[in-house]
Amino acid sequence: MRTAKFWRSTAAVATVACLALSACGGSPTATAESSAGGGDDCFAKTAKELDDIYGQLEGLSMDQRTAKLKELAKDKGPVTITASTNPDDAKITYPAFTKATGVEVELQSADADSGRARLVEEIKACHAGTDVFIADATEVAPMEREGWLLPLNSPNLDAIPDSAKLSKYFASDTVNVFVAAWNTKQVKGGDVPTTWEEVLAHPKAVAVDVGDYVWFATLVKDYFVKEKGMTEEQAIDLFRNAASKMIPTDGHTLMVQLLAAGEFDIIADGYQHSVQSNVNKGAPIAWKDPKPVEPIVVRPGGDAIPITADNLPGALLYIDWTLSMEHAKLSVSMNRTTVLPIEGGLDPNIKAIPVSTDLINDPDAVKKWEDLWESVIRQTGKKPLSK
């Protein structure tokens, strides 16, 4: 099961590893300090290089900045990106970046857990490997707490809405939007849910993803408690009472595929881009016809530069590009939800609530809600469906 418990073990591993390094003990420059507010001599070279680059970029226009970064990246080779990018998306996104900048991409494809494990090993060895790490904000934030990220400074950050600006150490160019969806052959008329209460009270099978404690916690705290006036315990009981009808699944893509195949009536926490992509292909599913279940829950992504990055100008070029209007339009064409204000981005007419910030910044809150969600999943009494 994909959980935050990974961090309660690997954080300790990284701490021990740092103590074991003979070079530990220094601190990087003031401008390019790591997210821990300090650092080790083995990372000071990277911090100083980033400091020098930011100095060269200061006062430049966006076009001048891009030209300068291209010049600095010219002899650096490819930018190494660790991400769980969908293979179809990767075939479009990374060649488009190379076409725009001239910088090749070396993709290390990995799910969030494997990617983070790889970074831990790189940090343990002070080994230059990943230049850009891409995952959900809730998966990147623990890296900030451990001091494993370098600060981002991009003019394109100015266009990002405040709801997606969660840190100066990672940027959000797209968001994952959790939506309820239903099979239109099996759920019709008055049975189509219009509220979260109706989703949870549906008499037949409702699928949920085993890893979505952030969706669960945000609905409990910011919808059922804040908006509906329930106590936290009353709100959690809604999920516990629905557990016997829940079908746990391990993977959002699989969940949508099984919904389209009629394996269950409703999915409670599908990704909007995956659901809409299947709608566009003619699958018998819907999420906003006649209207969406509101509020939808929004979880920003996180693009970050680790403290072991080698190709810093290439990494900064990628961050700048991924926050550009060019990339936003490309994201929409792939049914991704961009944070920029364009058609196909977040729909301002649909009520949305962002993931609770304590699920980004507070490890104790993460543990609490992860454990609560795991208890709901266990209460289903079913083995999670997986590929």
CSV table of C-alpha atoms in Angstrom, one decimal:
chain,number,residue,atom,x,y,z
A,1,MET,CA,0.0,0.0,0.0
A,2,ARG,CA,1.3,3.5,-0.9
A,3,THR,CA,1.6,5.4,2.3
A,4,ALA,CA,3.5,8.1,4.1
A,5,LYS,CA,5.1,5.5,6.4
A,6,PHE,CA,7.9,5.4,3.9
A,7,TRP,CA,9.1,8.7,5.2
A,8,ARG,CA,9.1,7.7,8.8
A,9,SER,CA,11.8,5.1,7.9
A,10,THR,CA,13.8,6.8,5.1
A,11,ALA,CA,14.1,10.1,7.0
A,12,ALA,CA,15.9,8.2,9.7
A,13,VAL,CA,18.1,6.4,7.1
A,14,ALA,CA,19.0,9.7,5.5
A,15,THR,CA,19.9,11.3,8.9
A,16,VAL,CA,22.1,8.4,9.8
A,17,ALA,CA,23.7,8.5,6.3
A,18,CYS,CA,24.5,12.2,6.6
A,19,LEU,CA,26.1,11.6,10.0
A,20,ALA,CA,28.2,8.9,8.5
A,21,LEU,CA,29.6,11.2,5.8
A,22,SER,CA,33.0,12.5,6.7
A,23,ALA,CA,32.3,15.8,4.9
A,24,CYS,CA,29.2,16.7,6.9
A,25,GLY,CA,29.1,19.8,9.0
A,26,GLY,CA,29.4,22.9,6.8
A,27,SER,CA,26.7,25.2,5.5
A,28,PRO,CA,25.8,26.4,2.0
A,29,THR,CA,25.6,30.1,1.0
A,30,ALA,CA,22.8,32.2,2.4
A,31,THR,CA,20.9,32.6,-0.8
A,32,ALA,CA,21.0,29.0,-2.0
A,33,GLU,CA,20.6,27.2,1.3
A,34,SER,CA,18.8,23.9,1.4
A,35,SER,CA,15.3,23.6,2.7
A,36,ALA,CA,16.6,22.6,6.0
A,37,GLY,CA,18.0,26.1,6.5
A,38,GLY,CA,21.6,24.7,6.4
A,39,GLY,CA,23.5,21.9,4.9
A,40,ASP,CA,26.6,19.9,4.6
A,41,ASP,CA,30.0,20.5,2.9
A,42,CYS,CA,29.3,17.7,0.5
A,43,PHE,CA,26.4,19.8,-0.8
A,44,ALA,CA,28.0,23.2,-0.6
A,45,LYS,CA,29.4,23.1,-4.1
A,46,THR,CA,25.8,22.7,-5.5
A,47,ALA,CA,24.5,25.5,-3.3
A,48,LYS,CA,27.3,27.8,-4.4
A,49,GLU,CA,26.7,27.0,-8.1
A,50,LEU,CA,23.0,27.7,-7.7
A,51,ASP,CA,23.8,31.0,-5.9
A,52,ASP,CA,26.2,32.0,-8.8
A,53,ILE,CA,23.5,31.2,-11.4
A,54,TYR,CA,20.9,33.2,-9.6
A,55,GLY,CA,23.3,36.1,-9.5
A,56,GLN,CA,23.8,35.9,-13.3
A,57,LEU,CA,20.1,35.8,-13.9
A,58,GLU,CA,19.2,38.8,-11.6
A,59,GLY,CA,17.6,41.7,-13.5
A,60,LEU,CA,17.2,39.8,-16.8
A,61,SER,CA,14.0,39.7,-18.8
A,62,MET,CA,12.4,36.2,-19.3
A,63,ASP,CA,13.9,35.9,-22.8
A,64,GLN,CA,17.3,37.0,-21.6
A,65,ARG,CA,17.1,34.6,-18.6
A,66,THR,CA,16.2,31.7,-20.9
A,67,ALA,CA,19.1,32.5,-23.3
A,68,LYS,CA,21.5,32.7,-20.3
A,69,LEU,CA,20.3,29.3,-18.9
A,70,LYS,CA,20.7,27.7,-22.4
A,71,GLU,CA,24.2,29.0,-22.5
A,72,LEU,CA,25.1,27.7,-19.1
A,73,ALA,CA,23.4,24.3,-19.8
A,74,LYS,CA,25.2,23.9,-23.2
A,75,ASP,CA,28.0,21.7,-21.9
A,76,LYS,CA,26.1,20.0,-19.0
A,77,GLY,CA,24.5,17.2,-21.0
A,78,PRO,CA,20.9,16.1,-20.4
A,79,VAL,CA,18.8,17.1,-17.5
A,80,THR,CA,17.9,14.0,-15.4
A,81,ILE,CA,14.3,13.9,-14.3
A,82,THR,CA,12.9,11.3,-11.9
A,83,ALA,CA,9.1,11.1,-12.2
A,84,SER,CA,6.2,8.7,-12.6
A,85,THR,CA,5.1,10.4,-15.8
A,86,ASN,CA,2.5,8.5,-17.8
A,87,PRO,CA,4.4,7.0,-20.8
A,88,ASP,CA,2.1,8.6,-23.4
A,89,ASP,CA,2.6,12.0,-21.7
A,90,ALA,CA,6.4,11.5,-21.5
A,91,LYS,CA,6.5,11.0,-25.3
A,92,ILE,CA,4.9,14.5,-25.7
A,93,THR,CA,6.2,16.5,-22.8
A,94,TYR,CA,9.9,15.9,-22.8
A,95,PRO,CA,10.5,16.2,-26.5
A,96,ALA,CA,8.6,19.5,-26.4
A,97,PHE,CA,10.9,20.8,-23.7
A,98,THR,CA,14.0,19.7,-25.7
A,99,LYS,CA,12.6,21.5,-28.8
A,100,ALA,CA,12.0,24.7,-26.8
A,101,THR,CA,15.4,24.7,-25.0
A,102,GLY,CA,17.8,22.4,-26.8
A,103,VAL,CA,18.3,20.5,-23.6
A,104,GLU,CA,17.8,16.7,-23.8
A,105,VAL,CA,16.0,14.8,-21.0
A,106,GLU,CA,17.1,11.6,-19.4
A,107,LEU,CA,14.0,10.2,-17.7
A,108,GLN,CA,14.3,8.0,-14.7
A,109,SER,CA,10.8,6.6,-14.7
A,110,ALA,CA,9.7,5.5,-11.2
A,111,ASP,CA,6.7,5.6,-8.9
A,112,ALA,CA,6.8,8.0,-6.0
A,113,ASP,CA,8.1,5.5,-3.5
A,114,SER,CA,10.8,4.2,-5.8
A,115,GLY,CA,11.8,7.7,-6.9
A,116,ARG,CA,12.2,8.8,-3.3
A,117,ALA,CA,14.2,5.7,-2.4
A,118,ARG,CA,16.6,6.5,-5.3
A,119,LEU,CA,17.0,10.0,-4.0
A,120,VAL,CA,17.7,8.8,-0.5
A,121,GLU,CA,20.5,6.7,-1.9
A,122,GLU,CA,21.9,9.6,-3.9
A,123,ILE,CA,21.9,11.8,-0.9
A,124,LYS,CA,23.5,9.1,1.3
A,125,ALA,CA,26.4,9.0,-1.2
A,126,CYS,CA,26.4,12.7,-2.1
A,127,HIS,CA,26.0,11.4,-5.6
A,128,ALA,CA,24.8,13.7,-8.4
A,129,GLY,CA,21.9,11.9,-10.1
A,130,THR,CA,18.4,13.4,-10.2
A,131,ASP,CA,18.2,17.0,-11.4
A,132,VAL,CA,14.4,17.4,-11.1
A,133,PHE,CA,12.1,15.3,-9.0
A,134,ILE,CA,8.4,15.4,-9.9
A,135,ALA,CA,5.6,14.1,-7.7
A,136,ASP,CA,2.5,15.3,-5.8
A,137,ALA,CA,3.1,18.1,-3.4
A,138,THR,CA,2.3,15.8,-0.4
A,139,GLU,CA,5.1,13.5,-1.6
A,140,VAL,CA,7.6,16.2,-2.2
A,141,ALA,CA,7.0,18.2,1.0
A,142,PRO,CA,8.7,15.6,3.2
A,143,MET,CA,11.9,16.2,1.2
A,144,GLU,CA,11.7,19.8,2.1
A,145,ARG,CA,11.4,19.0,5.8
A,146,GLU,CA,14.5,16.8,5.5
A,147,GLY,CA,16.5,19.6,3.9
A,148,TRP,CA,16.9,17.8,0.6
A,149,LEU,CA,15.7,20.6,-1.8
A,150,LEU,CA,17.1,23.8,-3.2
A,151,PRO,CA,15.1,27.0,-3.4
A,152,LEU,CA,13.3,27.9,-6.6
A,153,ASN,CA,13.4,31.4,-8.1
A,154,SER,CA,11.5,31.8,-11.4
A,155,PRO,CA,9.6,34.8,-12.7
A,156,ASN,CA,6.9,32.4,-13.9
A,157,LEU,CA,6.0,31.6,-10.3
A,158,ASP,CA,4.2,35.0,-10.3
A,159,ALA,CA,1.4,33.7,-12.5
A,160,ILE,CA,0.7,30.7,-10.2
A,161,PRO,CA,-2.4,31.1,-8.0
A,162,ASP,CA,-1.9,31.3,-4.3
A,163,SER,CA,-3.7,28.0,-3.7
A,164,ALA,CA,-0.9,26.2,-5.6
A,165,LYS,CA,2.0,28.1,-4.0
A,166,LEU,CA,2.8,25.8,-1.2
A,167,SER,CA,6.6,26.3,-0.8
A,168,LYS,CA,9.6,28.1,-2.2
A,169,TYR,CA,11.3,24.7,-2.6
A,170,PHE,CA,8.9,23.2,-5.1
A,171,ALA,CA,6.6,24.5,-7.9
A,172,SER,CA,3.1,23.3,-8.9
A,173,ASP,CA,2.3,23.5,-12.6
A,174,THR,CA,-0.6,21.1,-12.6
A,175,VAL,CA,-2.9,19.7,-10.0
A,176,ASN,CA,-4.6,16.4,-9.4
A,177,VAL,CA,-8.3,17.0,-8.9
A,178,PHE,CA,-10.2,14.3,-7.0
A,179,VAL,CA,-13.7,13.8,-8.4
A,180,ALA,CA,-16.6,11.4,-7.9
A,181,ALA,CA,-17.6,9.6,-11.1
A,182,TRP,CA,-20.2,7.0,-12.0
A,183,ASN,CA,-21.1,4.5,-14.6
A,184,THR,CA,-23.9,6.0,-16.6
A,185,LYS,CA,-25.4,2.6,-17.5
A,186,GLN,CA,-25.7,1.6,-13.9
A,187,VAL,CA,-26.4,4.9,-12.1
A,188,LYS,CA,-29.2,7.0,-13.6
A,189,GLY,CA,-31.7,9.6,-12.8
A,190,GLY,CA,-32.3,10.2,-9.1
A,191,ASP,CA,-29.5,7.8,-8.2
A,192,VAL,CA,-26.8,10.1,-9.7
A,193,PRO,CA,-25.0,11.5,-6.6
A,194,THR,CA,-25.0,15.3,-6.1
A,195,THR,CA,-23.3,15.5,-2.7
A,196,TRP,CA,-20.6,13.6,-0.9
A,197,GLU,CA,-23.2,12.3,1.6
A,198,GLU,CA,-25.0,10.7,-1.3
A,199,VAL,CA,-21.7,9.2,-2.6
A,200,LEU,CA,-21.0,7.6,0.7
A,201,ALA,CA,-24.6,6.4,1.2
A,202,HIS,CA,-24.9,4.8,-2.3
A,203,PRO,CA,-26.3,1.3,-1.7
A,204,LYS,CA,-24.0,-0.5,-4.1
A,205,ALA,CA,-20.2,-0.7,-4.7
A,206,VAL,CA,-18.2,2.5,-4.4
A,207,ALA,CA,-14.5,2.3,-5.2
A,208,VAL,CA,-11.8,4.2,-3.4
A,209,ASP,CA,-8.0,4.4,-3.8
A,210,VAL,CA,-6.0,2.9,-0.9
A,211,GLY,CA,-3.5,5.7,-0.8
A,212,ASP,CA,-5.8,8.7,-0.8
A,213,TYR,CA,-5.7,9.7,2.8
A,214,VAL,CA,-5.2,13.3,1.7
A,215,TRP,CA,-8.6,13.3,-0.1
A,216,PHE,CA,-10.2,11.7,2.9
A,217,ALA,CA,-8.7,14.1,5.4
A,218,THR,CA,-9.5,17.2,3.4
A,219,LEU,CA,-13.1,16.2,3.0
A,220,VAL,CA,-13.5,15.4,6.7
A,221,LYS,CA,-11.8,18.6,7.9
A,222,ASP,CA,-12.7,21.2,5.3
A,223,TYR,CA,-16.1,20.0,4.1
A,224,PHE,CA,-17.9,17.9,6.7
A,225,VAL,CA,-16.5,19.7,9.8
A,226,LYS,CA,-16.0,23.2,8.5
A,227,GLU,CA,-18.9,23.5,6.1
A,228,LYS,CA,-21.5,21.0,7.4
A,229,GLY,CA,-20.8,21.6,11.1
A,230,MET,CA,-20.1,17.9,12.0
A,231,THR,CA,-17.7,16.8,14.6
A,232,GLU,CA,-14.6,15.1,13.3
A,233,GLU,CA,-15.7,11.8,14.7
A,234,GLN,CA,-19.1,12.1,13.1
A,235,ALA,CA,-17.5,12.9,9.7
A,236,ILE,CA,-15.1,9.9,10.0
A,237,ASP,CA,-18.0,7.7,10.9
A,238,LEU,CA,-19.6,8.5,7.5
A,239,PHE,CA,-16.7,6.7,5.9
A,240,ARG,CA,-16.6,3.9,8.4
A,241,ASN,CA,-20.3,3.2,7.9
A,242,ALA,CA,-19.8,3.1,4.1
A,243,ALA,CA,-16.8,0.8,4.4
A,244,SER,CA,-18.7,-2.4,3.8
A,245,LYS,CA,-19.7,-1.2,0.4
A,246,MET,CA,-16.3,0.2,-0.5
A,247,ILE,CA,-14.0,-1.6,-3.0
A,248,PRO,CA,-10.4,-0.6,-2.3
A,249,THR,CA,-8.2,-0.3,-5.4
A,250,ASP,CA,-4.5,0.4,-5.8
A,251,GLY,CA,-4.2,2.8,-8.7
A,252,HIS,CA,-6.4,5.6,-10.1
A,253,THR,CA,-6.0,4.5,-13.7
A,254,LEU,CA,-7.2,1.0,-12.8
A,255,MET,CA,-10.1,2.4,-10.8
A,256,VAL,CA,-11.4,4.4,-13.8
A,257,GLN,CA,-10.9,1.4,-16.2
A,258,LEU,CA,-12.9,-0.9,-13.9
A,259,LEU,CA,-15.6,1.8,-13.5
A,260,ALA,CA,-16.0,2.0,-17.3
A,261,ALA,CA,-16.2,-1.8,-17.4
A,262,GLY,CA,-19.1,-1.8,-14.9
A,263,GLU,CA,-17.2,-3.4,-12.0
A,264,PHE,CA,-18.7,-0.9,-9.6
A,265,ASP,CA,-21.2,1.9,-9.8
A,266,ILE,CA,-19.2,4.9,-8.4
A,267,ILE,CA,-15.6,5.8,-7.8
A,268,ALA,CA,-15.3,8.4,-5.0
A,269,ASP,CA,-11.8,9.7,-5.6
A,270,GLY,CA,-10.9,9.4,-9.3
A,271,TYR,CA,-8.5,11.8,-11.0
A,272,GLN,CA,-10.4,14.3,-13.1
A,273,HIS,CA,-7.9,14.1,-16.0
A,274,SER,CA,-8.2,10.3,-16.1
A,275,VAL,CA,-12.0,10.3,-15.9
A,276,GLN,CA,-12.4,13.1,-18.5
A,277,SER,CA,-10.0,11.3,-20.9
A,278,ASN,CA,-12.2,8.2,-20.7
A,279,VAL,CA,-15.3,10.3,-21.2
A,280,ASN,CA,-13.7,11.8,-24.3
A,281,LYS,CA,-13.1,8.3,-25.6
A,282,GLY,CA,-16.8,7.4,-25.2
A,283,ALA,CA,-16.6,5.4,-22.0
A,284,PRO,CA,-20.0,5.1,-20.2
A,285,ILE,CA,-18.9,7.3,-17.3
A,286,ALA,CA,-19.6,10.8,-16.1
A,287,TRP,CA,-18.4,13.2,-13.4
A,288,LYS,CA,-20.2,16.5,-14.1
A,289,ASP,CA,-23.3,15.5,-16.1
A,290,PRO,CA,-25.6,16.9,-14.9
A,291,LYS,CA,-23.4,18.4,-12.2
A,292,PRO,CA,-20.2,17.5,-10.3
A,293,VAL,CA,-20.2,16.4,-6.7
A,294,GLU,CA,-18.9,19.5,-4.9
A,295,PRO,CA,-16.5,20.5,-3.5
A,296,ILE,CA,-13.8,18.8,-5.5
A,297,VAL,CA,-10.5,18.3,-3.8
A,298,VAL,CA,-7.4,19.7,-5.4
A,299,ARG,CA,-3.9,18.4,-4.7
A,300,PRO,CA,-1.0,20.4,-6.4
A,301,GLY,CA,1.9,18.7,-8.0
A,302,GLY,CA,5.5,19.4,-7.0
A,303,ASP,CA,8.5,20.0,-9.2
A,304,ALA,CA,11.7,20.2,-7.2
A,305,ILE,CA,15.5,20.4,-7.5
A,306,PRO,CA,17.3,18.1,-5.1
A,307,ILE,CA,20.5,19.2,-3.3
A,308,THR,CA,22.4,16.5,-5.2
A,309,ALA,CA,21.4,17.9,-8.6
A,310,ASP,CA,24.3,18.3,-11.2
A,311,ASN,CA,22.7,20.1,-14.1
A,312,LEU,CA,21.4,23.1,-12.3
A,313,PRO,CA,20.9,25.4,-15.4
A,314,GLY,CA,19.0,22.5,-17.2
A,315,ALA,CA,16.9,22.0,-14.1
A,316,LEU,CA,16.0,25.7,-13.9
A,317,LEU,CA,15.2,25.7,-17.6
A,318,TYR,CA,12.8,22.9,-17.0
A,319,ILE,CA,11.2,24.6,-14.0
A,320,ASP,CA,10.8,27.8,-16.0
A,321,TRP,CA,9.3,25.9,-19.0
A,322,THR,CA,6.9,23.8,-17.0
A,323,LEU,CA,5.5,27.0,-15.5
A,324,SER,CA,5.1,28.6,-18.9
A,325,MET,CA,1.9,29.1,-20.9
A,326,GLU,CA,3.4,26.8,-23.6
A,327,HIS,CA,3.5,23.9,-21.2
A,328,ALA,CA,0.1,24.8,-19.7
A,329,LYS,CA,-1.5,24.4,-23.2
A,330,LEU,CA,0.4,21.2,-23.7
A,331,SER,CA,-0.9,19.9,-20.3
A,332,VAL,CA,-4.5,20.7,-21.3
A,333,SER,CA,-4.1,18.8,-24.6
A,334,MET,CA,-3.1,15.7,-22.5
A,335,ASN,CA,-6.2,16.1,-20.3
A,336,ARG,CA,-4.0,17.4,-17.4
A,337,THR,CA,-5.3,20.2,-15.2
A,338,THR,CA,-3.0,23.2,-15.3
A,339,VAL,CA,-3.0,25.8,-12.6
A,340,LEU,CA,-2.7,28.7,-15.1
A,341,PRO,CA,-5.9,30.6,-16.0
A,342,ILE,CA,-6.7,29.1,-19.4
A,343,GLU,CA,-9.5,27.0,-20.8
A,344,GLY,CA,-9.0,23.5,-19.6
A,345,GLY,CA,-7.4,24.7,-16.4
A,346,LEU,CA,-9.1,24.7,-13.0
A,347,ASP,CA,-12.8,25.5,-13.7
A,348,PRO,CA,-13.6,28.6,-11.5
A,349,ASN,CA,-17.3,27.6,-11.7
A,350,ILE,CA,-16.7,24.4,-9.8
A,351,LYS,CA,-16.3,24.7,-6.0
A,352,ALA,CA,-12.9,23.4,-5.1
A,353,ILE,CA,-10.9,23.0,-1.8
A,354,PRO,CA,-7.2,22.5,-1.7
A,355,VAL,CA,-5.5,19.7,0.2
A,356,SER,CA,-5.2,20.8,3.9
A,357,THR,CA,-1.8,22.5,4.4
A,358,ASP,CA,-1.1,20.4,7.6
A,359,LEU,CA,-1.0,17.4,5.3
A,360,ILE,CA,1.9,19.1,3.5
A,361,ASN,CA,3.8,20.6,6.5
A,362,ASP,CA,2.9,18.5,9.6
A,363,PRO,CA,4.3,15.0,9.9
A,364,ASP,CA,2.1,14.2,12.9
A,365,ALA,CA,-1.0,15.2,11.0
A,366,VAL,CA,0.1,13.0,8.1
A,367,LYS,CA,0.5,10.0,10.4
A,368,LYS,CA,-2.9,10.6,12.0
A,369,TRP,CA,-4.8,10.8,8.8
A,370,GLU,CA,-2.9,8.1,7.0
A,371,ASP,CA,-3.6,5.7,10.0
A,372,LEU,CA,-7.3,6.7,10.0
A,373,TRP,CA,-7.6,6.1,6.3
A,374,GLU,CA,-5.9,2.7,6.6
A,375,SER,CA,-8.3,1.8,9.3
A,376,VAL,CA,-11.2,2.5,6.9
A,377,ILE,CA,-9.6,0.5,4.2
A,378,ARG,CA,-9.1,-2.5,6.6
A,379,GLN,CA,-12.7,-2.2,7.6
A,380,THR,CA,-13.8,-2.9,4.0
A,381,GLY,CA,-12.6,-6.5,4.7
A,382,LYS,CA,-11.4,-6.7,1.1
A,383,LYS,CA,-8.1,-7.1,-0.6
A,384,PRO,CA,-7.3,-4.1,-2.8
A,385,LEU,CA,-7.7,-4.6,-6.5
A,386,SER,CA,-4.5,-4.1,-8.4
A,387,LYS,CA,-3.0,-4.7,-11.8
